[in-house]
CSV table of C-alpha atoms in Angstrom, one decimal:
chain,number,residue,atom,x,y,z
A,21,MET,CA,284.6,83.2,434.9
A,22,PRO,CA,282.6,79.9,435.0
A,23,ARG,CA,284.9,78.6,437.8
A,24,LEU,CA,283.6,81.5,440.0
A,25,LEU,CA,280.0,80.4,439.7
A,26,LEU,CA,278.0,77.6,441.3
A,27,ASP,CA,279.3,74.1,440.7
A,28,LEU,CA,276.5,72.1,439.0
A,29,THR,CA,278.4,68.8,438.9
A,30,PRO,CA,276.2,67.0,441.5
A,31,LEU,CA,273.1,67.8,439.4
A,32,ARG,CA,274.7,66.5,436.2
A,33,GLU,CA,276.3,63.3,437.6
A,34,SER,CA,273.7,62.1,440.1
A,35,PRO,CA,270.1,61.8,438.8
A,36,ALA,CA,268.9,60.8,442.3
A,37,PHE,CA,270.4,63.9,443.8
A,38,ARG,CA,269.0,66.1,441.0
A,39,ARG,CA,265.5,64.8,441.7
A,40,LEU,CA,266.0,65.3,445.5
A,41,TRP,CA,267.2,68.9,445.0
A,42,ILE,CA,264.3,69.7,442.7
A,43,GLY,CA,261.8,68.2,445.1
A,44,SER,CA,263.4,70.1,448.1
A,45,THR,CA,263.3,73.4,446.1
A,46,MET,CA,259.7,73.1,445.4
A,47,SER,CA,258.7,72.0,448.9
A,48,MET,CA,260.8,74.9,450.4
A,49,LEU,CA,259.1,77.4,448.2
A,50,GLY,CA,255.6,76.0,449.0
A,51,ASN,CA,256.4,76.0,452.7
A,52,GLN,CA,257.0,79.7,452.6
A,53,PHE,CA,253.4,80.1,451.4
A,54,THR,CA,252.2,78.2,454.4
A,55,VAL,CA,254.4,80.1,456.9
A,56,VAL,CA,253.1,83.5,455.6
A,57,ALA,CA,249.5,82.3,455.5
A,58,ILE,CA,249.5,80.9,459.0
A,59,SER,CA,250.9,84.1,460.5
A,60,LEU,CA,248.4,86.2,458.6
A,61,GLU,CA,245.5,84.0,459.5
A,62,VAL,CA,246.4,83.9,463.2
A,63,PHE,CA,246.6,87.7,463.2
A,64,GLU,CA,243.3,88.0,461.3
A,65,LEU,CA,241.6,85.7,463.9
A,66,THR,CA,243.1,87.4,467.0
A,67,ARG,CA,244.5,90.9,466.0
A,68,SER,CA,247.4,90.0,468.4
A,69,THR,CA,251.1,90.0,467.7
A,70,PHE,CA,251.5,87.8,470.8
A,71,ALA,CA,249.3,85.1,469.2
A,72,VAL,CA,251.4,85.3,466.0
A,73,GLY,CA,254.6,84.9,468.1
A,74,MET,CA,253.1,81.8,469.8
A,75,VAL,CA,253.1,80.1,466.3
A,76,GLY,CA,256.9,79.7,466.8
A,77,VAL,CA,256.5,78.3,470.3
A,78,ALA,CA,253.9,75.8,469.0
A,79,ALA,CA,256.5,74.7,466.4
A,80,LEU,CA,259.7,74.6,468.4
A,81,LEU,CA,259.1,71.8,470.9
A,82,PRO,CA,257.7,69.2,468.5
A,83,LEU,CA,260.7,70.0,466.1
A,84,ILE,CA,263.2,69.4,468.9
A,85,VAL,CA,261.7,66.1,470.0
A,86,SER,CA,261.0,64.7,466.5
A,87,GLY,CA,264.3,66.0,465.1
A,88,LEU,CA,266.3,63.8,467.6
A,89,TYR,CA,264.0,60.8,467.1
A,90,GLY,CA,263.9,61.2,463.3
A,91,GLY,CA,267.7,61.0,463.1
A,92,SER,CA,267.7,57.7,465.0
A,93,MET,CA,265.0,56.3,462.6
A,94,GLY,CA,267.3,57.2,459.7
A,95,ASP,CA,270.1,55.2,461.1
A,96,ALA,CA,268.0,52.2,462.1
A,97,HIS,CA,266.0,51.7,458.8
A,98,ASN,CA,266.2,52.1,455.1
A,99,ARG,CA,266.5,55.9,454.6
A,100,ARG,CA,264.5,55.9,451.4
A,101,THR,CA,261.6,54.2,453.3
A,102,VAL,CA,261.8,56.6,456.3
A,103,GLY,CA,262.2,59.6,454.0
A,104,LEU,CA,259.2,58.6,451.9
A,105,TRP,CA,256.9,58.0,454.9
A,106,THR,CA,257.9,61.2,456.7
A,107,THR,CA,257.5,63.2,453.5
A,108,PHE,CA,254.1,61.7,453.1
A,109,GLY,CA,253.3,62.8,456.7
A,110,LEU,CA,254.3,66.4,455.9
A,111,PHE,CA,252.2,66.3,452.7
A,112,ALA,CA,249.2,65.0,454.8
A,113,VAL,CA,249.4,67.9,457.3
A,114,THR,CA,249.8,70.4,454.5
A,115,VAL,CA,246.6,69.0,452.9
A,116,ALA,CA,244.9,69.2,456.3
A,117,LEU,CA,245.8,72.9,456.4
A,118,ALA,CA,244.2,73.4,453.0
A,119,VAL,CA,241.1,71.5,454.0
A,120,HIS,CA,240.6,73.5,457.2
A,121,SER,CA,240.8,76.7,455.2
A,122,TRP,CA,238.5,75.5,452.4
A,123,ALA,CA,236.0,74.3,455.1
A,124,HIS,CA,236.2,77.8,456.7
A,125,ILE,CA,237.2,76.4,460.1
A,126,SER,CA,238.2,79.6,461.9
A,127,SER,CA,239.8,78.1,465.0
A,128,LEU,CA,243.1,79.2,466.7
A,129,VAL,CA,243.3,75.8,468.4
A,130,VAL,CA,243.1,74.0,465.1
A,131,LEU,CA,245.8,76.1,463.6
A,132,TYR,CA,248.2,75.7,466.5
A,133,THR,CA,247.6,72.0,466.4
A,134,LEU,CA,248.3,71.7,462.7
A,135,VAL,CA,251.4,73.9,463.2
A,136,ALA,CA,252.7,71.5,465.9
A,137,LEU,CA,251.9,68.4,463.7
A,138,HIS,CA,253.6,70.0,460.7
A,139,SER,CA,256.7,70.8,462.8
A,140,PHE,CA,256.8,67.3,464.2
A,141,ALA,CA,256.7,65.7,460.8
A,142,GLN,CA,259.4,68.2,459.6
A,143,GLY,CA,261.6,67.1,462.5
A,144,LEU,CA,261.3,63.5,461.5
A,145,ASN,CA,262.0,64.3,457.8
A,146,GLN,CA,264.9,66.7,457.8
A,147,PRO,CA,267.6,64.6,459.5
A,148,VAL,CA,266.9,61.8,457.1
A,149,ARG,CA,267.2,64.1,454.1
A,150,GLY,CA,270.5,65.4,455.4
A,151,ALA,CA,271.8,61.9,455.9
A,152,ILE,CA,270.7,60.8,452.5
A,153,VAL,CA,272.8,63.3,450.6
A,154,PRO,CA,276.2,61.7,451.3
A,155,ARG,CA,274.9,58.4,449.9
A,156,LEU,CA,274.0,60.1,446.6
A,157,VAL,CA,277.1,62.0,445.7
A,158,PRO,CA,280.9,61.4,446.3
A,159,THR,CA,282.5,63.0,449.3
A,160,ARG,CA,284.4,65.4,447.0
A,161,GLN,CA,281.1,66.8,445.7
A,162,LEU,CA,279.5,67.4,449.1
A,163,PRO,CA,280.5,71.1,449.2
A,164,ALA,CA,278.9,71.7,445.8
A,165,ALA,CA,275.8,69.7,446.7
A,166,ASN,CA,275.4,71.8,449.9
A,167,ALA,CA,276.0,75.0,448.0
A,168,LEU,CA,273.0,74.1,445.8
A,169,PHE,CA,270.8,73.6,448.9
A,170,GLN,CA,272.1,76.9,450.3
A,171,LEU,CA,271.1,78.6,447.1
A,172,THR,CA,267.6,77.1,447.3
A,173,MET,CA,267.1,78.1,450.9
A,174,GLY,CA,268.2,81.7,450.3
A,175,SER,CA,266.1,82.1,447.1
A,176,THR,CA,263.0,80.7,448.6
A,177,LEU,CA,263.4,82.9,451.7
A,178,MET,CA,263.6,85.9,449.4
A,179,VAL,CA,260.8,85.0,446.9
A,180,GLY,CA,258.5,82.7,448.9
A,181,PRO,CA,257.1,85.2,451.5
A,182,LEU,CA,256.4,87.8,448.8
A,183,LEU,CA,254.5,85.2,446.6
A,184,GLY,CA,252.7,83.8,449.6
A,185,ALA,CA,251.5,87.3,450.7
A,186,LEU,CA,250.4,88.1,447.2
A,187,THR,CA,248.5,84.8,447.0
A,188,VAL,CA,246.7,85.4,450.3
A,189,ALA,CA,245.9,89.0,449.3
A,190,GLY,CA,244.6,88.0,445.8
A,191,LEU,CA,243.2,84.5,446.2
A,192,GLY,CA,242.8,83.9,450.0
A,193,PHE,CA,244.3,81.5,452.5
A,194,GLN,CA,242.9,78.5,450.8
A,195,TRP,CA,245.0,78.8,447.7
A,196,ALA,CA,248.2,79.6,449.6
A,197,TYR,CA,247.9,76.3,451.5
A,198,THR,CA,246.8,74.5,448.3
A,199,ALA,CA,249.9,75.8,446.5
A,200,ASP,CA,252.1,74.3,449.3
A,201,ALA,CA,250.3,70.9,449.0
A,202,LEU,CA,250.8,70.9,445.2
A,203,THR,CA,254.5,71.7,445.4
A,204,PHE,CA,254.9,68.9,448.0
A,205,MET,CA,253.8,66.3,445.4
A,206,VAL,CA,257.1,66.9,443.6
A,207,SER,CA,259.0,66.2,446.8
A,208,LEU,CA,257.0,63.0,447.3
A,209,TRP,CA,257.9,61.9,443.7
A,210,ALA,CA,261.6,62.7,444.3
A,211,MET,CA,261.7,60.6,447.5
A,212,TYR,CA,259.8,57.7,445.8
A,213,LYS,CA,262.4,57.6,443.0
A,214,LEU,CA,265.4,57.3,445.3
A,215,PRO,CA,267.3,54.0,445.2
A,216,SER,CA,267.2,51.7,448.3
A,217,LEU,CA,269.4,53.1,451.1
A,218,PRO,CA,269.7,50.4,453.8
A,219,PRO,CA,271.7,51.0,456.9
A,220,ASP,CA,275.5,50.7,456.5
A,221,GLY,CA,276.7,47.7,458.6
A,222,VAL,CA,274.7,46.5,461.7
A,223,PRO,CA,271.8,48.9,462.1
A,224,SER,CA,271.1,50.6,465.5
A,225,ARG,CA,267.7,50.4,467.1
A,226,ALA,CA,265.5,53.6,466.8
A,227,GLY,CA,264.8,55.4,470.0
A,228,PHE,CA,266.2,57.9,472.4
A,229,ARG,CA,268.8,55.5,473.7
A,230,SER,CA,270.4,55.6,470.3
A,231,VAL,CA,270.1,59.4,470.4
A,232,VAL,CA,272.2,59.4,473.5
A,233,GLU,CA,274.8,57.4,471.6
A,234,GLY,CA,274.9,60.2,469.1
A,235,PHE,CA,275.5,62.8,471.8
A,236,ARG,CA,278.3,60.6,473.3
A,237,PHE,CA,279.9,60.4,469.9
A,238,LEU,CA,279.7,64.1,469.4
A,239,ALA,CA,281.2,64.8,472.8
A,240,THR,CA,284.3,62.9,471.9
A,241,ARG,CA,284.8,64.4,468.4
A,242,PRO,CA,286.3,67.9,468.7
A,243,ASN,CA,286.0,68.8,465.0
A,244,LEU,CA,282.3,68.0,464.8
A,245,ARG,CA,281.7,69.6,468.2
A,246,MET,CA,283.3,72.8,467.0
A,247,THR,CA,280.8,73.2,464.1
A,248,PHE,CA,278.0,73.2,466.7
A,249,LEU,CA,279.8,75.6,469.1
A,250,LEU,CA,280.6,78.1,466.4
A,251,ASP,CA,277.0,78.1,465.2
A,252,MET,CA,275.7,78.7,468.7
A,253,ALA,CA,278.1,81.6,469.2
A,254,ALA,CA,276.9,83.3,466.1
A,255,MET,CA,273.1,82.6,466.4
A,256,PHE,CA,272.8,83.2,470.1
A,257,PHE,CA,274.8,86.3,470.6
A,258,ALA,CA,274.8,88.0,467.1
A,259,MET,CA,271.5,87.2,465.4
A,260,PRO,CA,269.9,90.7,464.9
A,261,ARG,CA,266.5,89.6,463.5
A,262,ALA,CA,264.6,90.5,466.7
A,263,LEU,CA,265.8,94.1,466.3
A,264,PHE,CA,264.3,94.6,462.8
A,265,PRO,CA,260.7,95.5,463.8
A,266,VAL,CA,261.8,98.3,466.2
A,267,LEU,CA,264.4,99.6,463.7
A,268,GLY,CA,261.8,99.5,460.9
A,269,ALA,CA,259.4,101.5,463.0
A,270,THR,CA,261.9,104.1,464.3
A,271,VAL,CA,265.5,104.5,463.2
A,272,LEU,CA,265.7,103.1,459.7
A,273,GLY,CA,262.5,103.7,457.9
A,274,GLY,CA,259.2,103.8,459.7
A,275,ASP,CA,257.2,101.1,458.1
A,276,GLN,CA,256.9,97.3,457.7
A,277,PHE,CA,258.5,97.5,454.2
A,278,THR,CA,261.8,98.4,455.9
A,279,VAL,CA,261.5,95.2,458.0
A,280,GLY,CA,261.0,93.2,454.8
A,281,LEU,CA,264.1,94.8,453.3
A,282,LEU,CA,266.3,94.0,456.2
A,283,THR,CA,265.1,90.4,456.2
A,284,ALA,CA,265.5,90.1,452.5
A,285,ALA,CA,269.0,91.5,452.7
A,286,LEU,CA,270.2,88.5,454.8
A,287,ALA,CA,268.6,86.1,452.3
A,288,ALA,CA,270.1,88.0,449.4
A,289,GLY,CA,273.6,87.4,450.9
A,290,SER,CA,272.9,83.7,451.1
A,291,VAL,CA,271.8,83.7,447.4
A,292,LEU,CA,274.9,85.6,446.4
A,293,ALA,CA,277.2,83.2,448.3
A,294,GLY,CA,275.5,80.3,446.6
A,295,LEU,CA,275.8,81.7,443.1
A,296,LEU,CA,279.5,82.6,443.6
A,297,SER,CA,280.4,79.4,445.4
A,298,GLY,CA,282.7,78.0,442.7
A,299,PRO,CA,286.0,78.8,444.5
A,300,LEU,CA,284.5,77.7,447.9
A,301,VAL,CA,283.8,74.2,446.9
A,302,ARG,CA,287.4,73.7,445.9
A,303,LEU,CA,288.8,74.6,449.3
A,304,ASN,CA,290.1,71.8,451.5
A,305,ARG,CA,290.6,73.6,454.8
A,306,HIS,CA,287.0,73.5,455.7
A,307,GLY,CA,287.5,74.1,459.4
A,308,LYS,CA,289.6,77.3,458.9
A,309,ALA,CA,287.1,78.6,456.3
A,310,CYS,CA,284.2,77.9,458.7
A,311,ALA,CA,285.8,79.8,461.6
A,312,MET,CA,286.7,82.7,459.3
A,313,ALA,CA,283.1,82.9,458.0
A,314,VAL,CA,281.7,83.0,461.6
A,315,ALA,CA,284.2,85.7,462.5
A,316,GLY,CA,283.1,87.6,459.3
A,317,TRP,CA,279.5,87.3,460.4
A,318,ALA,CA,280.4,88.9,463.7
A,319,VAL,CA,282.2,91.8,462.0
A,320,CYS,CA,279.3,92.4,459.7
A,321,ILE,CA,276.8,92.5,462.6
A,322,MET,CA,279.2,94.8,464.4
A,323,ALA,CA,279.1,97.1,461.4
A,324,PHE,CA,275.3,96.9,461.3
A,325,GLY,CA,275.1,97.9,464.9
A,326,GLY,CA,277.5,100.8,464.2
A,327,VAL,CA,275.2,102.1,461.4
A,328,VAL,CA,272.2,101.9,463.8
A,329,LEU,CA,274.1,103.8,466.5
A,330,LEU,CA,275.0,106.5,463.9
A,331,ALA,CA,271.4,106.7,462.7
A,332,SER,CA,270.1,106.9,466.2
A,333,GLY,CA,272.4,109.9,466.8
A,334,GLY,CA,270.9,111.7,463.8
A,335,TRP,CA,273.2,110.7,460.9
A,336,GLY,CA,271.4,110.7,457.6
A,337,ARG,CA,268.0,110.6,459.4
A,338,GLU,CA,266.2,112.2,456.5
A,339,THR,CA,268.0,110.2,453.7
A,340,VAL,CA,268.1,106.6,452.6
A,341,TRP,CA,271.8,106.2,453.5
A,342,PRO,CA,271.3,104.5,456.9
A,343,LEU,CA,268.9,102.0,455.4
A,344,ALA,CA,271.1,101.4,452.4
A,345,ALA,CA,274.2,100.9,454.6
A,346,SER,CA,272.3,98.5,456.9
A,347,CYS,CA,271.1,96.4,453.9
A,348,ALA,CA,274.6,96.3,452.5
A,349,VAL,CA,276.2,95.0,455.6
A,350,LEU,CA,273.4,92.5,456.1
A,351,VAL,CA,273.9,91.2,452.6
A,352,ALA,CA,277.5,90.6,453.5
A,353,ALA,CA,276.4,89.0,456.8
A,354,GLY,CA,274.0,86.7,455.0
A,355,ALA,CA,276.9,85.6,452.7
A,356,MET,CA,279.1,84.9,455.7
A,357,ASP,CA,276.3,82.8,457.3
A,358,ALA,CA,275.8,80.8,454.1
A,359,ILE,CA,279.5,80.1,453.8
A,360,SER,CA,279.6,79.0,457.4
A,361,MET,CA,276.6,76.7,456.9
A,362,LEU,CA,278.1,75.3,453.8
A,363,PHE,CA,281.3,74.1,455.6
A,364,ARG,CA,279.6,73.1,458.8
A,365,THR,CA,277.2,70.9,456.9
A,366,THR,CA,279.9,69.4,454.8
A,367,ILE,CA,282.1,68.6,457.8
A,368,LEU,CA,279.2,67.0,459.6
A,369,GLN,CA,278.3,64.8,456.6
A,370,ALA,CA,281.8,63.9,455.6
A,371,ALA,CA,283.4,63.3,459.0
A,372,THR,CA,280.5,61.4,460.6
A,373,PRO,CA,280.3,57.6,460.0
A,374,ASP,CA,277.3,56.7,457.9
A,375,ALA,CA,275.8,54.6,460.8
A,376,LEU,CA,275.6,57.8,462.9
A,377,ARG,CA,274.7,60.4,460.3
A,378,GLY,CA,271.0,60.4,460.9
A,379,ARG,CA,271.5,61.1,464.7
A,380,LEU,CA,274.1,63.8,464.1
A,381,GLN,CA,271.8,65.4,461.5
A,382,GLY,CA,269.0,65.3,464.1
A,383,ILE,CA,271.2,67.1,466.7
A,384,PHE,CA,272.1,69.6,463.9
A,385,ILE,CA,268.5,70.3,463.1
A,386,VAL,CA,267.8,71.0,466.8
A,387,VAL,CA,270.7,73.5,467.0
A,388,VAL,CA,269.8,75.2,463.8
A,389,ALA,CA,266.1,75.5,464.8
A,390,GLY,CA,266.7,76.4,468.4
A,391,GLY,CA,269.8,78.7,468.2
A,392,PRO,CA,268.2,81.6,466.3
A,393,ARG,CA,265.1,81.5,468.5
A,394,LEU,CA,267.2,81.7,471.6
A,395,GLY,CA,269.1,84.5,469.9
A,396,ASP,CA,265.9,86.3,469.2
A,397,ALA,CA,265.1,86.2,472.9
A,398,TYR,CA,268.6,87.4,473.9
A,399,MET,CA,268.9,90.2,471.3
A,400,GLY,CA,265.3,91.3,471.9
A,401,THR,CA,266.0,91.6,475.7
A,402,ALA,CA,269.4,93.3,475.1
A,403,GLY,CA,267.8,95.7,472.7
A,404,GLU,CA,265.1,96.6,475.1
A,405,PHE,CA,267.5,97.6,477.9
A,406,ALA,CA,270.6,98.9,475.9
A,407,GLY,CA,269.1,100.0,472.6
A,408,PRO,CA,269.2,98.1,469.3
A,409,GLY,CA,272.5,99.5,468.1
A,410,LEU,CA,274.5,98.8,471.2
A,411,ALA,CA,272.9,95.4,471.6
A,412,ALA,CA,274.0,94.4,468.1
A,413,VAL,CA,277.5,95.7,468.6
A,414,ALA,CA,277.9,94.1,472.0
A,415,GLY,CA,276.5,90.7,470.8
A,416,ALA,CA,278.8,90.7,467.8
A,417,VAL,CA,281.9,91.5,470.0
A,418,VAL,CA,281.0,88.5,472.2
A,419,CYS,CA,280.6,86.3,469.2
A,420,LEU,CA,284.0,87.4,467.8
A,421,VAL,CA,285.7,86.8,471.1
A,422,LEU,CA,284.2,83.3,471.4
A,423,VAL,CA,285.4,82.4,467.9
A,424,VAL,CA,289.0,83.4,468.8
A,425,VAL,CA,288.8,81.5,472.1
A,426,LEU,CA,287.3,78.4,470.5
A,427,VAL,CA,289.9,78.4,467.6
A,428,ARG,CA,292.7,78.6,470.2
A,429,LYS,CA,291.1,76.0,472.4
A,430,PHE,CA,290.7,73.5,469.5
A,431,PRO,CA,293.6,74.3,467.1
A,432,ALA,CA,293.1,71.0,465.2
A,433,PHE,CA,289.9,72.4,463.7
A,434,SER,CA,291.8,75.0,461.7
A,435,ARG,CA,293.9,72.1,460.2
A,436,TYR,CA,290.8,70.1,459.2
A,437,ASP,CA,291.4,68.8,455.7
A,438,ALA,CA,288.5,67.7,453.5
A,439,ARG,CA,290.8,65.2,451.8
A,440,ASP,CA,291.1,63.3,455.1
A,441,PRO,CA,287.9,64.2,457.1
A,442,GLN,CA,288.4,63.5,460.8
A,443,PRO,CA,285.6,64.0,463.3
């Protein structure tokens, strides 16, 4: 039984990784307080869902620009130093959010500006963190280390929004932002305690010219390129998140609680995959496992769309069965997404030379951040014209077809072996 569960070896054998994981867990949890508080505060100021949606727009462009540049910084300088300063930048913006709330500055412009600054600092920080992990644990432990981060992400996405909403409701926006700032101090401590991590070999020069070098490297490495293509196929064509509000209001429940359940179901799948990741971290055919997980995601979303179509036709309309079935397949989908992310991240970290890890992590951050948002736009538009059930089924079919085409186009990806990682 223990071999079925999460592998804790990286936490036991690497004190530096253990501190980084604890700090990341606390900061991810605190960040959910801020995400919820910002959305609620913007709505309180404007009473406009459009204004709430613009929070994502204010965050996306700075994240893309700084994500690419932050990766080049991580390859050019000591990663501990870059990580420490960018973590401090995130902490400073979080403190500024708390100060603005305690000072009762009710300004939409100020909020959007702080959101953009927070996203910019996050883009600088995240690629460096991703490039640090392979320097703290042996290559054979990377799947276990990434499974731990997957568990953290899923757990905080489940628990964080609820705790954030309860904090805002009971204590006000000020304490939600303050809680985030306090948890970030743990992340600062963890980064400060890291060993020195100077560049491996001759360092590159930070800047967008070095970012171009990263893209050129990616263009000539089919196994690395496949991890990005598979993710884009899944997130662009088969991400159903934009359908949740209309389904919660009509087909599957009729209230906002239903939307919360559907969202939590995806996160629950990620947690489940993390807790039961013991067998996964011992696999060596990471490419094949990644492709199968993305195909599994497509099948689950297809099933979700089928349930929605049945419910739209009247099946179980007066019972909980459509909602229960939807949540069940979304839990399975969340698990498939987490497994895919586990192997995509591990391949990227293991097969990329250390001198380029920061830049490739920067590109990875841009794809991970931008893909679901583009998917929201696609699925929302398709749902408007074709209906939510048909949109989900059609998008999942396209995703599955793309997985088959990509695997046949790049057969070496299915033979990728973690014991001899080739980009």
